[in-house]
Structure formats: structure tokens, C-alpha cells
PDB file of C-alpha atoms in Angstrom:
ATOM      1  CA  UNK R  20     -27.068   4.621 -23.233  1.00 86.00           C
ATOM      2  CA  UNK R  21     -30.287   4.357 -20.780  1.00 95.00           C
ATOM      3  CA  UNK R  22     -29.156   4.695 -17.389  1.00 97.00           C
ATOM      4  CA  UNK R  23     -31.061   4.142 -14.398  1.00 98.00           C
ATOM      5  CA  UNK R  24     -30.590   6.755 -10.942  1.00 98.00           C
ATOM      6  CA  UNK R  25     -32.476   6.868  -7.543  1.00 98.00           C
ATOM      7  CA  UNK R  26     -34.839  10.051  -6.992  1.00 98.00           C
ATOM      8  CA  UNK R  27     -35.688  10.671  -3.379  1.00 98.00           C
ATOM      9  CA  UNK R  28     -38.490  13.057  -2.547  1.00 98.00           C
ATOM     10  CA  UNK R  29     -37.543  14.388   0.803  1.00 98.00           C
ATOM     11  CA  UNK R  30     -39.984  14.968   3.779  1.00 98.00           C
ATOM     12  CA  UNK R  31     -40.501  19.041   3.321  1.00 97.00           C
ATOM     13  CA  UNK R  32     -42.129  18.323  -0.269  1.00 98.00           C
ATOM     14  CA  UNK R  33     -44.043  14.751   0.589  1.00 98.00           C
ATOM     15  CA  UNK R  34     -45.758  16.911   3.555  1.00 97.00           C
ATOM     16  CA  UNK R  35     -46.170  19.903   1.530  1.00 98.00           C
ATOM     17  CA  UNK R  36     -47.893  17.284  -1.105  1.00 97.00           C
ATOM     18  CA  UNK R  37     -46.058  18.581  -3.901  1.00 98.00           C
ATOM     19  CA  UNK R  38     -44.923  15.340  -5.328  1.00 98.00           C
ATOM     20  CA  UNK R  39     -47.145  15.014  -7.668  1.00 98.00           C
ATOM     21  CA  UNK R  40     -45.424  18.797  -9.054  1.00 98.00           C
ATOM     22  CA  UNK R  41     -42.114  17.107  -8.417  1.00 98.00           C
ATOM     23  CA  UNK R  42     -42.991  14.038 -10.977  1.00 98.00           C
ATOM     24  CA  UNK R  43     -44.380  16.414 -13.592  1.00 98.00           C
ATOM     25  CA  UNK R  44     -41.024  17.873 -13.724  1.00 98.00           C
ATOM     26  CA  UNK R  45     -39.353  14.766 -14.151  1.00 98.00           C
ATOM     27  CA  UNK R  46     -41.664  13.207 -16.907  1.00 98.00           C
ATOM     28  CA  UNK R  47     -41.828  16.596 -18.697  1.00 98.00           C
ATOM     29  CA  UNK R  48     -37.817  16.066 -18.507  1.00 98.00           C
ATOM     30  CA  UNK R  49     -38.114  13.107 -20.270  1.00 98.00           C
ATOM     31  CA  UNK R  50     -37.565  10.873 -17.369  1.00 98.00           C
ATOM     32  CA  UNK R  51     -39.794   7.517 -16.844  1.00 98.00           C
ATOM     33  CA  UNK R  52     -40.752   6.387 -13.042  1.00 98.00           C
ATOM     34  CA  UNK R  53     -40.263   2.832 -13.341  1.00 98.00           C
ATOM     35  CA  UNK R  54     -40.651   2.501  -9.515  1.00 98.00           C
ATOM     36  CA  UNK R  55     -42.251   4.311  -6.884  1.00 98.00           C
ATOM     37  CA  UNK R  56     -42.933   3.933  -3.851  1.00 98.00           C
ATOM     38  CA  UNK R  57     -43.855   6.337  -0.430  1.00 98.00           C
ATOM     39  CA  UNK R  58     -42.082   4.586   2.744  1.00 98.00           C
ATOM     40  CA  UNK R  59     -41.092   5.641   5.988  1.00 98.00           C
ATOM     41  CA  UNK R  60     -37.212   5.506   6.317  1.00 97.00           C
ATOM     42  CA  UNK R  61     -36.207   4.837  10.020  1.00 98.00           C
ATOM     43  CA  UNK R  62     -33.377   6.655  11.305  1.00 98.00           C
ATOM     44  CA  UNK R  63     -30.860   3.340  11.301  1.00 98.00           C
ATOM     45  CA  UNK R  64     -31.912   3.133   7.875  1.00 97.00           C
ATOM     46  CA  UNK R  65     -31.017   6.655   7.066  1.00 97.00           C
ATOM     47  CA  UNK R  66     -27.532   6.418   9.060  1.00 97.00           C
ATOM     48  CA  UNK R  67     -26.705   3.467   6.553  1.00 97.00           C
ATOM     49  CA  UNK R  68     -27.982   4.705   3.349  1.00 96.00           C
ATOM     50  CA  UNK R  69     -26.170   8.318   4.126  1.00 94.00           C
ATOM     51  CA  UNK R  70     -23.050   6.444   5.755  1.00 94.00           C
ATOM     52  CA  UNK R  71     -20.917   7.945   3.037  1.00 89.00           C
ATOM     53  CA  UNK R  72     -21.023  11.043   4.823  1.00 90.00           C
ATOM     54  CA  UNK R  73     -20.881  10.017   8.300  1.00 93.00           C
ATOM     55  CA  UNK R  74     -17.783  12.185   9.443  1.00 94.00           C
ATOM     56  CA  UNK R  75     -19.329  15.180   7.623  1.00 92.00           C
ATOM     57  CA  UNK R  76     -20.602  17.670  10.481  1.00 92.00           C
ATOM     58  CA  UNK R  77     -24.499  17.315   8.817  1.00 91.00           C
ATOM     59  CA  UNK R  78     -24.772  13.582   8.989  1.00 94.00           C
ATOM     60  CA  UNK R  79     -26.569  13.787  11.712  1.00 95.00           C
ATOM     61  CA  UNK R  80     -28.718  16.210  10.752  1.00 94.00           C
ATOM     62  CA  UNK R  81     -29.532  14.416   7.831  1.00 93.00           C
ATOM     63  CA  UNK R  82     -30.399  11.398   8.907  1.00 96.00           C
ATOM     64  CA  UNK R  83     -32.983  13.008  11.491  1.00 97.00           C
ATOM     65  CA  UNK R  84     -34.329  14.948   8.490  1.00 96.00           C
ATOM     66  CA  UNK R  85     -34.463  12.159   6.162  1.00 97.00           C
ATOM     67  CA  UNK R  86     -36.168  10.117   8.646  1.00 97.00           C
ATOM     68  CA  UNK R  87     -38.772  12.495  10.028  1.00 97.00           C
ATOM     69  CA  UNK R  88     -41.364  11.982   7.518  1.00 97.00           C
ATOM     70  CA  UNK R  89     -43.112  10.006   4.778  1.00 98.00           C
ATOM     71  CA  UNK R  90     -40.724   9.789   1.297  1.00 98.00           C
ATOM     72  CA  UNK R  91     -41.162   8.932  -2.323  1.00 98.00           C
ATOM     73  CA  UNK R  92     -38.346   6.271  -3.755  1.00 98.00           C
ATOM     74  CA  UNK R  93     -38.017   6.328  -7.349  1.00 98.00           C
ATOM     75  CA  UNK R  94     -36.011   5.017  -9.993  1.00 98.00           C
ATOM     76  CA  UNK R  95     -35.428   6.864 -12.939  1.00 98.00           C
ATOM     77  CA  UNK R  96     -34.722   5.609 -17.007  1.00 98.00           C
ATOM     78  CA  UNK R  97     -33.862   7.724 -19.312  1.00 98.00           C
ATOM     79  CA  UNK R  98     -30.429   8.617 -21.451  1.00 98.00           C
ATOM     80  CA  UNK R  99     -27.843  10.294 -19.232  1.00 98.00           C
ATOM     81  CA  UNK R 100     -30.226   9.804 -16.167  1.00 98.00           C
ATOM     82  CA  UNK R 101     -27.505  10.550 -13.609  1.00 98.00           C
ATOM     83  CA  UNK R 102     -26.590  13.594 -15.068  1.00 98.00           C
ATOM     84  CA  UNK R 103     -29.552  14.828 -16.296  1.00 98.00           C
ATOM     85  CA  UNK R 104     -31.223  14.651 -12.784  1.00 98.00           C
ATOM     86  CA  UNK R 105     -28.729  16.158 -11.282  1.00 98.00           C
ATOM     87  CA  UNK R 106     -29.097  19.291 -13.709  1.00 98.00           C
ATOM     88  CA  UNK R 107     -33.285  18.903 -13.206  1.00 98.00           C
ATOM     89  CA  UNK R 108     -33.180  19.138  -9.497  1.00 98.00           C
ATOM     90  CA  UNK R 109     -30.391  22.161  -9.642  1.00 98.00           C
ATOM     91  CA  UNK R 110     -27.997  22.951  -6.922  1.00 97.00           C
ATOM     92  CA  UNK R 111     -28.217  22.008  -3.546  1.00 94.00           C
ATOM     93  CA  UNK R 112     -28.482  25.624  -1.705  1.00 95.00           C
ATOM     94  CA  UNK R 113     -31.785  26.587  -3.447  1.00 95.00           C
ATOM     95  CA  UNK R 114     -30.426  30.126  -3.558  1.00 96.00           C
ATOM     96  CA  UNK R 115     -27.663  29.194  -6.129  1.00 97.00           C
ATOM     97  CA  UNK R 116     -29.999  26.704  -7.944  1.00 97.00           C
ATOM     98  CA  UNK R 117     -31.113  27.865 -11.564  1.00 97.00           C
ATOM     99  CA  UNK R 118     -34.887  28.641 -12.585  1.00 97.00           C
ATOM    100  CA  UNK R 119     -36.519  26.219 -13.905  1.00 97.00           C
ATOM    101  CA  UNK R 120     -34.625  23.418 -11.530  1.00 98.00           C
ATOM    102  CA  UNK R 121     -36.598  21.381  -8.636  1.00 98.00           C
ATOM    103  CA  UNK R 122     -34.934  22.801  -6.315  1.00 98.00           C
ATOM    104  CA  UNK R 123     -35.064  26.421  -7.380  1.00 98.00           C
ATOM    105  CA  UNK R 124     -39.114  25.806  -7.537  1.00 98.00           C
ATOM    106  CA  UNK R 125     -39.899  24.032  -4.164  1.00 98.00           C
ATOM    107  CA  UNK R 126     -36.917  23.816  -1.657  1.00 97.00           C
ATOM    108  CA  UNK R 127     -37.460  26.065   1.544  1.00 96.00           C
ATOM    109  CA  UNK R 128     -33.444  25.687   2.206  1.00 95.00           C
ATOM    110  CA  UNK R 129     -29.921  24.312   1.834  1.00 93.00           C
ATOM    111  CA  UNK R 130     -31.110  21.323   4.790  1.00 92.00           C
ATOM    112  CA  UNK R 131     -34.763  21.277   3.633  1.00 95.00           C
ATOM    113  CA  UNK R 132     -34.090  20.592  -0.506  1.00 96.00           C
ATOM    114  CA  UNK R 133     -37.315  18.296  -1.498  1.00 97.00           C
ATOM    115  CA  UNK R 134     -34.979  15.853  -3.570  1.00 98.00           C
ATOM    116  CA  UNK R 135     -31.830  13.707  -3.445  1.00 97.00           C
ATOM    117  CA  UNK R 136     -30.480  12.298  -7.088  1.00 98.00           C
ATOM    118  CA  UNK R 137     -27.327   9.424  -7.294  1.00 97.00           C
ATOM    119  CA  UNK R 138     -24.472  11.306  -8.597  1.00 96.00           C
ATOM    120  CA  UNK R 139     -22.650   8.634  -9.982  1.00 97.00           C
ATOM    121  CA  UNK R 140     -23.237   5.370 -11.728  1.00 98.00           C
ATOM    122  CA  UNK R 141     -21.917   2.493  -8.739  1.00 97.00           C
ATOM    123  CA  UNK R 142     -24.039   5.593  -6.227  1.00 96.00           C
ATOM    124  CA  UNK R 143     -27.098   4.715  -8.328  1.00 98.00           C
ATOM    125  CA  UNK R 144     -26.782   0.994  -8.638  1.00 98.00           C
ATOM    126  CA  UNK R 145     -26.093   1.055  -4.655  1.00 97.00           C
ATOM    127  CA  UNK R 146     -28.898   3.436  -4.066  1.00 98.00           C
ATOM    128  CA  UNK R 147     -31.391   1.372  -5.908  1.00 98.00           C
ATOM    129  CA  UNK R 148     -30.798  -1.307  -4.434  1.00 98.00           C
ATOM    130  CA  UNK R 149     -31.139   0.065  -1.134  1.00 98.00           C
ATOM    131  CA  UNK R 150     -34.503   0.455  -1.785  1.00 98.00           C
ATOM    132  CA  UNK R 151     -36.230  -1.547  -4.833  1.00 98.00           C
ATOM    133  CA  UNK R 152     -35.834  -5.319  -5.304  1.00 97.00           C
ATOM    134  CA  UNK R 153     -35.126  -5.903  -9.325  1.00 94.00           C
ATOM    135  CA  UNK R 154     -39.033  -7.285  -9.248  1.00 97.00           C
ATOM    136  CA  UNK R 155     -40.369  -3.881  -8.213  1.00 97.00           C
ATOM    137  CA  UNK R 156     -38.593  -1.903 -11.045  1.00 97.00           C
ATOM    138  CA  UNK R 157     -40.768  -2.463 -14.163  1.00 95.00           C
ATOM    139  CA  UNK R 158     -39.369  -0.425 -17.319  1.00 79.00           C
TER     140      UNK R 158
END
């Protein structure tokens, strides 16, 4: 079944200007982009798209990171989306991550981990609509 998730490129890869990288790997995954955009998340807007974790003791963290620079939204198609992004972008502490994985390739840490993938299928309706109006996603 085609499955849609959200794809995040965080602020250490946008201002490295690696996303460009970052979507090879994805369409060489077999993933299509059928919406992309680079905005500026405020930090509000971070506190309520990350309010899952708010009693977690990086929340705050988080949201200052998330919010500190330009990102790319995406929305991803492809079979097994959620899953399969997960796998491409690898494990969050790039130390554990496996070769070959996003994060292995371009994360400088744990905190600073150049992408953020739904990990569930109600996450990645939420988490698109956060961010894309059904108009912008063309697929």
C-alpha cells in the first residue's frame, strides 16, 4: 500500500546545503517528493509540532534547534514510506546509525541529526498536515 510520511531536513544540513545530497538519497530509495518546501519554523511553532515530547528533558532544546534555521518540509510516497524512511535516515545517535543511512552520512550529533521522519501512520497524517495543505501535495 502507498503510504505517505513527513521528511524534515533539520537546520545543521539546510545550512551546510546538503539537501540537495539528502533528496538524492531519498529518490535513489525509491521515495517521490510530492511536496517541498524551505520555511522558517518559529519557535511557538516548533513547541506545538514537538508537543508530544514536551515533558521530555530535550524539548526545549529541540524546539530552539528546530527553530534556529531555514528547513525543508517534505512529504514522501512510496510503499512502506513510514518504515522505509525510518530505516533510510538510520538511528538517531549518528554513532549507532548504519552506513549507508542519512544520518550515518551527514549528522554532526545525537541533537544535530539533519532529518526527522513520522514514525507512525496517525504521526504522519498529523505531521503533514502541520505543514502542507492537501493542494500543495501533488503525487
Amino acid at each position: 500500500m502507498i503510504e505517505r510520511t513527513l521528511s524534515i531536513i533539520k537546520p545543521d544540513a539546510t545550512a551546510r546545503n546538503i539537501t540537495g545530497e539528502i533528496n538524492g538519497m531519498i529518490e535513489s530509495a525509491g521515495f517521490k517528493i510530492v511536496a517541498q518546501k524551505k520555511i522558517k519554523i518559529t519557535l511557538d511553532q516548533a513547541r506545538k509540532f514537538y508537543e508530544i515530547h514536551k515533558e521530555r528533558s530535550f524539548y526545549n532544546d529541540l524546539c530552539e534547534f528546530l527553530s534556529s534555521a531555514p528547513v525543508v518540509v517534505q512529504v514522501l510516497e512510496k510503499e512502506n514510506a513510514i518504515a522505509d524512511y525510518r530505516a533510510l535516515m538510520g538511528a538517531t545517535n549518528p554513532e549507532n546509525a548504519e552506513e549507508g543511512t542519512i544520518r550515518k552520512s551527514f549528522s554532526i550529533s545525537i541533537d544535530q541529526n539533519s532529518v526527522h521522519g513520522s514514525d507512525a501512520p496517525e504521526t504522519a497524517f498529523n505531521e503533514i498536515r502541520f505543514f502542507f495543505s492537501e493542494i500543495e501535495i501533488v503525487g
